[in-house]
Amino acid sequence: MSRPPSFIVSRVRPLNHNNPVKNISKRRYIIKIYGIVQGVGYRPYIYNQAKLFNIRGWVSNQGSAVFLDIEGEREGIRGFLVKIIKDPPNLSSIEKIKLLPKEYKGYLDFQIKYSSPDEKGIKFIGGDVATCPQCLEEVFNIDNPRYHYPFTNCTACGPRYSILRKLPYDRKHTTMDVFQMCPSCKEEYKDPTNRRFHTQPNCCPNCGPSLSLLTNEGSKVLCRDPIEKTIDRLLAGKIVAIKGLGGYHLVCNAENQEAVNILRKRKNRPHKPFALMVKDIEVARKLCRINETEEKILLNNKRPIVLLEKKGSKTLPEEIAPNMKKLGIMLPYTPLHYLLFQGTFTALVMTSGNGSSEPIQYKNHEAIEKLGRIADYFLIHNRDIHIPVEDSVVKVVNNHEVIIRRARGYTPFTFPINTKQEMLALGAEAKSTFCAAQNQYGYMSQYLGDLKDFDTYGIYEKAIGNLVSLLGLKPKIIAHDYNGSYLSSQYAKTMAGKKVAVQHHHAHMVSCMVEHRLFSPVIGVVFDGTGLGTDEKIWGGEFFIGTRESFSRVGHLKYVTIQGGNQAIKEPWRIAISYIHAINYENKKVVKGLKGVDEKSIHAVRQTLDQNLNCFESSSIGRLFDCVAALLNLRQRITYDAQAAIELENILDPTVKAYYAYHIEEEKGVYQIDYKSMLMGVLKDIEKEVPSSAISAKFHNTIGNVTLGMISRIKERYHINRIVLSGGVFENIYLLSYVVKGLKKRNCQVYYHQQIPTNDSGISVGQLGVAAAIEGKG
């Protein structure tokens, strides 16, 4: 979504001939630059360029923009502007520039002035940045004052969003305000030639934050070097909760199978893959196959977790990512991480510092209280985290970065939105985020998690308050999910302003439209697990035609009655029995073959289906994936979201090109996918003992082909060639690639998520897009 900055140039006013300055070759301009321009060394950069081009005047932060009042010769000003706009500091991102000619004033020098607030201006907020090479060199230089100092930073790196309380981005508005700079750091801060000139979190061992190692009871471990002692404890197989940039990680030696298993048991996380932090890119290459795009992302200054294909070598315990073909790997991104790898280990499990389904811990006292039953030790520091931020997660699809979880380094995410109204979109209930709109820009929050968890809901409320405060937002319109029982929708009721209820799958479709700046009608294909439809049934296998403002449901997976309510989502065998019941399949051998499910339970589900007790009707493709995974005995009960479907994708044999029969019916002008024939194909293959890897591949190919068949019919009927793919099922790389390839062969314009997550994290963006289209004309 990168784009060139927009320019607004006001008309030149006539010169005042009474002005004592007679040299009309000189010019004066007021300039306002919007974007990620604070906390990136932009003002010092402008100062130094002003000296080079003989520019006089001043620069300051105003709100989240940079404000300049400059004077100079015409050619000098031209060269200066080209340099600061076309070649700004690496971390900056310029979105918009306002240029206003003024009467010449006659400044004598160039200065950096104190910052000032701007309540009404466009605001951009920078994310946290991984340690730069220069700071890293200092950390490992024994002669440097910052040798082994874990909080070393400069204008090119370090904390930003996680420590920010308010704008503009100045030290007094961050959690670093409690640390008074020593004379040496103050000198760096004031020196325009120093790379720490106006580095807001600047510090050193004499004046900055410090580390302490504690037991899980909170008592201090007496040691000369807390990092050295932490390394020792990790090598001994202990679990250490380590406070990082945006919160705590639970850490153990990835090469120690016993430690990994203990962490799984204590965290109550039996199967969900753990993220790894590895020492360097060479270690990552030994563990995984890495293409050029993946390596570039691993090494960038955001340092996300990247999902990478495992190599065959068994160098690490299988328990790190059981039943997975991929590993989630990130590289060190703070000096503390680099210092930890002075130990003999090359890989650390570094998973979010929380219990199962809980939010990441970020406050010292609460972390010890909540994580004391999991961690043996705590490596803490005394720099407060104001806004907790998880690690971002990305993957590469068709050589493009695709964001799964937008968090550290990638947030807040700013994007153009077609409204002048101030709005707030509250997102879904799971994988929650929220979005704000102000001055024709949208602001997407970090990933927050499942709002059904009490603590997560509290962080959600706080995060909304933080962003509202940073922006000075006064929303007049509140967008929320059509499902009024969602906690995010309940939260909407507590807020003043006009409410706009947005159907879940329409929000999915529009989130992709917002990302790709689409306004004209599209065919929207939305596959996910759950979302309340306008007929009060559960949708999730949807084909729409529509715009940001409205949609028509022109196709869907045929409804199936599923027994068990929310329990069915946690126990996919219930979904399998529900589908078998729907197609009147009678082979008792296959049904009895469901591992870990007794006949009594199966009989009870059948009876309640006959009586329609605790049942719901669903058109969800996600539930169909669960059904097939259960029939193949991959997973009868899940321990994390979408586990059954994820494991089904992971076993497929990509060399199998065959697919099952499928049928598309039409009822009252709406196309419906009849699942009976494809499901009978799956069951017949199970009877014949066809390998599960082949059955999975044939099922995936069938879903791909029937999707393409539906789109072809809709395209022909409605003459729409733009296709949008969205929803959590399209996290499935095989299915996404299959459908994208098929659509391109059919000369369709196909769009899928890259910067905005395709899962429910993207819902808030879609809600904002819908509300802006409906209500945002003013």
Short mmCIF file of N, CA and C in Angstrom, two decimals, residues 302-365:
data_model
loop_
_atom_site.label_atom_id
_atom_site.label_comp_id
_atom_site.label_asym_id
_atom_site.label_seq_id
_atom_site.Cartn_x
_atom_site.Cartn_y
_atom_site.Cartn_z
N LYS A 302 11.52 -4.48 11.05
CA LYS A 302 10.31 -4.81 11.82
C LYS A 302 10.48 -6.13 12.56
N ARG A 303 11.27 -7.04 12.00
CA ARG A 303 11.59 -8.34 12.60
C ARG A 303 10.35 -9.12 13.05
N PRO A 304 9.45 -9.43 12.12
CA PRO A 304 8.28 -10.24 12.51
C PRO A 304 8.64 -11.71 12.63
N ILE A 305 7.70 -12.50 13.14
CA ILE A 305 7.78 -13.95 13.02
C ILE A 305 7.39 -14.29 11.58
N VAL A 306 8.22 -15.07 10.90
CA VAL A 306 7.95 -15.45 9.51
C VAL A 306 7.71 -16.96 9.47
N LEU A 307 6.61 -17.38 8.86
CA LEU A 307 6.32 -18.80 8.72
C LEU A 307 7.13 -19.36 7.56
N LEU A 308 7.98 -20.33 7.85
CA LEU A 308 8.93 -20.87 6.88
C LEU A 308 8.84 -22.39 6.81
N GLU A 309 9.10 -22.92 5.62
CA GLU A 309 9.01 -24.37 5.42
C GLU A 309 10.17 -25.08 6.12
N LYS A 310 9.84 -26.07 6.94
CA LYS A 310 10.85 -26.85 7.65
C LYS A 310 11.72 -27.63 6.67
N LYS A 311 13.00 -27.77 7.03
CA LYS A 311 13.84 -28.72 6.32
C LYS A 311 13.66 -30.10 6.94
N GLY A 312 14.08 -31.11 6.25
CA GLY A 312 13.87 -32.48 6.72
C GLY A 312 14.67 -32.84 7.96
N SER A 313 15.79 -32.14 8.18
CA SER A 313 16.67 -32.51 9.30
C SER A 313 15.99 -32.29 10.64
N LYS A 314 16.15 -33.23 11.54
CA LYS A 314 15.51 -33.18 12.86
C LYS A 314 16.47 -32.56 13.88
N THR A 315 16.79 -31.29 13.69
CA THR A 315 17.74 -30.64 14.59
C THR A 315 17.07 -30.11 15.86
N LEU A 316 15.75 -29.91 15.80
CA LEU A 316 15.01 -29.42 16.96
C LEU A 316 13.87 -30.37 17.28
N PRO A 317 13.40 -30.39 18.51
CA PRO A 317 12.31 -31.30 18.88
C PRO A 317 11.04 -31.05 18.06
N GLU A 318 10.37 -32.13 17.67
CA GLU A 318 9.12 -32.04 16.93
C GLU A 318 8.05 -31.32 17.75
N GLU A 319 8.18 -31.36 19.06
CA GLU A 319 7.18 -30.75 19.95
C GLU A 319 7.08 -29.23 19.79
N ILE A 320 8.05 -28.60 19.15
CA ILE A 320 7.99 -27.15 18.95
C ILE A 320 6.83 -26.78 18.03
N ALA A 321 6.63 -27.57 16.96
CA ALA A 321 5.53 -27.30 16.02
C ALA A 321 4.98 -28.64 15.54
N PRO A 322 4.25 -29.36 16.43
CA PRO A 322 3.78 -30.71 16.08
C PRO A 322 2.80 -30.70 14.91
N ASN A 323 2.97 -31.67 14.01
CA ASN A 323 2.08 -31.86 12.85
C ASN A 323 2.10 -30.68 11.88
N MET A 324 3.16 -29.90 11.91
CA MET A 324 3.28 -28.74 11.03
C MET A 324 4.45 -28.90 10.06
N LYS A 325 4.26 -28.36 8.85
CA LYS A 325 5.34 -28.34 7.87
C LYS A 325 6.16 -27.06 7.96
N LYS A 326 5.69 -26.12 8.76
CA LYS A 326 6.36 -24.82 8.86
C LYS A 326 6.78 -24.52 10.30
N LEU A 327 7.78 -23.66 10.41
CA LEU A 327 8.20 -23.10 11.69
C LEU A 327 8.00 -21.60 11.65
N GLY A 328 7.63 -21.03 12.79
CA GLY A 328 7.56 -19.58 12.92
C GLY A 328 8.87 -19.08 13.50
N ILE A 329 9.62 -18.34 12.71
CA ILE A 329 10.98 -17.93 13.10
C ILE A 329 11.12 -16.43 13.02
N MET A 330 11.80 -15.87 14.03
CA MET A 330 12.17 -14.45 14.00
C MET A 330 13.63 -14.33 14.42
N LEU A 331 14.23 -13.21 14.07
CA LEU A 331 15.61 -12.91 14.46
C LEU A 331 15.59 -11.92 15.62
N PRO A 332 16.69 -11.81 16.37
CA PRO A 332 16.75 -10.86 17.49
C PRO A 332 16.42 -9.45 17.03
N TYR A 333 15.73 -8.70 17.90
CA TYR A 333 15.37 -7.33 17.51
C TYR A 333 15.63 -6.30 18.60
N THR A 334 16.20 -6.71 19.74
CA THR A 334 16.65 -5.75 20.76
C THR A 334 18.06 -6.16 21.19
N PRO A 335 18.84 -5.23 21.76
CA PRO A 335 20.16 -5.61 22.26
C PRO A 335 20.09 -6.76 23.27
N LEU A 336 19.04 -6.80 24.08
CA LEU A 336 18.87 -7.88 25.06
C LEU A 336 18.84 -9.23 24.36
N HIS A 337 18.12 -9.34 23.25
CA HIS A 337 18.05 -10.61 22.53
C HIS A 337 19.43 -11.04 22.03
N TYR A 338 20.15 -10.09 21.45
CA TYR A 338 21.49 -10.42 20.94
C TYR A 338 22.40 -10.89 22.08
N LEU A 339 22.28 -10.25 23.23
CA LEU A 339 23.12 -10.62 24.38
C LEU A 339 22.76 -12.00 24.91
N LEU A 340 21.49 -12.39 24.81
CA LEU A 340 21.09 -13.73 25.25
C LEU A 340 21.77 -14.82 24.43
N PHE A 341 22.02 -14.52 23.15
CA PHE A 341 22.63 -15.52 22.27
C PHE A 341 24.14 -15.61 22.42
N GLN A 342 24.68 -15.01 23.49
CA GLN A 342 26.08 -15.28 23.85
C GLN A 342 26.22 -16.69 24.42
N GLY A 343 25.08 -17.30 24.79
CA GLY A 343 25.10 -18.69 25.27
C GLY A 343 25.38 -19.65 24.13
N THR A 344 25.48 -20.92 24.44
CA THR A 344 25.81 -21.92 23.41
C THR A 344 24.61 -22.30 22.57
N PHE A 345 23.40 -21.94 22.98
CA PHE A 345 22.23 -22.29 22.18
C PHE A 345 22.12 -21.38 20.96
N THR A 346 21.49 -21.91 19.93
CA THR A 346 21.31 -21.14 18.69
C THR A 346 19.85 -20.82 18.42
N ALA A 347 18.96 -21.43 19.21
CA ALA A 347 17.53 -21.18 19.03
C ALA A 347 16.83 -21.20 20.38
N LEU A 348 15.93 -20.24 20.57
CA LEU A 348 15.14 -20.16 21.79
C LEU A 348 13.66 -20.20 21.43
N VAL A 349 12.89 -21.00 22.17
CA VAL A 349 11.44 -20.85 22.10
C VAL A 349 11.13 -19.50 22.71
N MET A 350 10.39 -18.68 21.97
CA MET A 350 10.04 -17.35 22.47
C MET A 350 8.57 -17.11 22.17
N THR A 351 7.73 -17.60 23.07
CA THR A 351 6.29 -17.52 22.89
C THR A 351 5.71 -16.41 23.77
N SER A 352 4.54 -15.93 23.41
CA SER A 352 3.92 -14.82 24.14
C SER A 352 3.82 -15.13 25.62
N GLY A 353 4.10 -14.13 26.43
CA GLY A 353 4.06 -14.28 27.88
C GLY A 353 2.65 -14.20 28.41
N ASN A 354 1.94 -15.31 28.25
CA ASN A 354 0.55 -15.38 28.73
C ASN A 354 0.17 -16.83 28.97
N GLY A 355 -0.91 -17.02 29.71
CA GLY A 355 -1.50 -18.34 29.82
C GLY A 355 -2.37 -18.59 28.60
N SER A 356 -2.92 -19.79 28.50
CA SER A 356 -3.75 -20.15 27.36
C SER A 356 -4.93 -19.19 27.23
N SER A 357 -5.10 -18.56 26.05
CA SER A 357 -6.20 -17.64 25.71
C SER A 357 -6.15 -16.32 26.45
N GLU A 358 -5.08 -16.05 27.21
CA GLU A 358 -4.98 -14.80 27.95
C GLU A 358 -4.16 -13.78 27.17
N PRO A 359 -4.25 -12.49 27.52
CA PRO A 359 -3.45 -11.47 26.82
C PRO A 359 -2.00 -11.50 27.28
N ILE A 360 -1.13 -10.92 26.48
CA ILE A 360 0.28 -10.84 26.84
C ILE A 360 0.45 -9.97 28.08
N GLN A 361 1.31 -10.42 29.00
CA GLN A 361 1.59 -9.65 30.21
C GLN A 361 2.66 -8.61 29.90
N TYR A 362 2.51 -7.41 30.49
CA TYR A 362 3.48 -6.35 30.21
C TYR A 362 3.86 -5.52 31.44
N LYS A 363 3.17 -5.75 32.57
CA LYS A 363 3.51 -5.06 33.81
C LYS A 363 4.22 -6.04 34.75
N ASN A 364 5.26 -5.58 35.40
CA ASN A 364 6.12 -6.48 36.18
C ASN A 364 5.36 -7.23 37.27
N HIS A 365 4.63 -6.51 38.10
CA HIS A 365 3.94 -7.15 39.22
C HIS A 365 2.90 -8.15 38.73
#
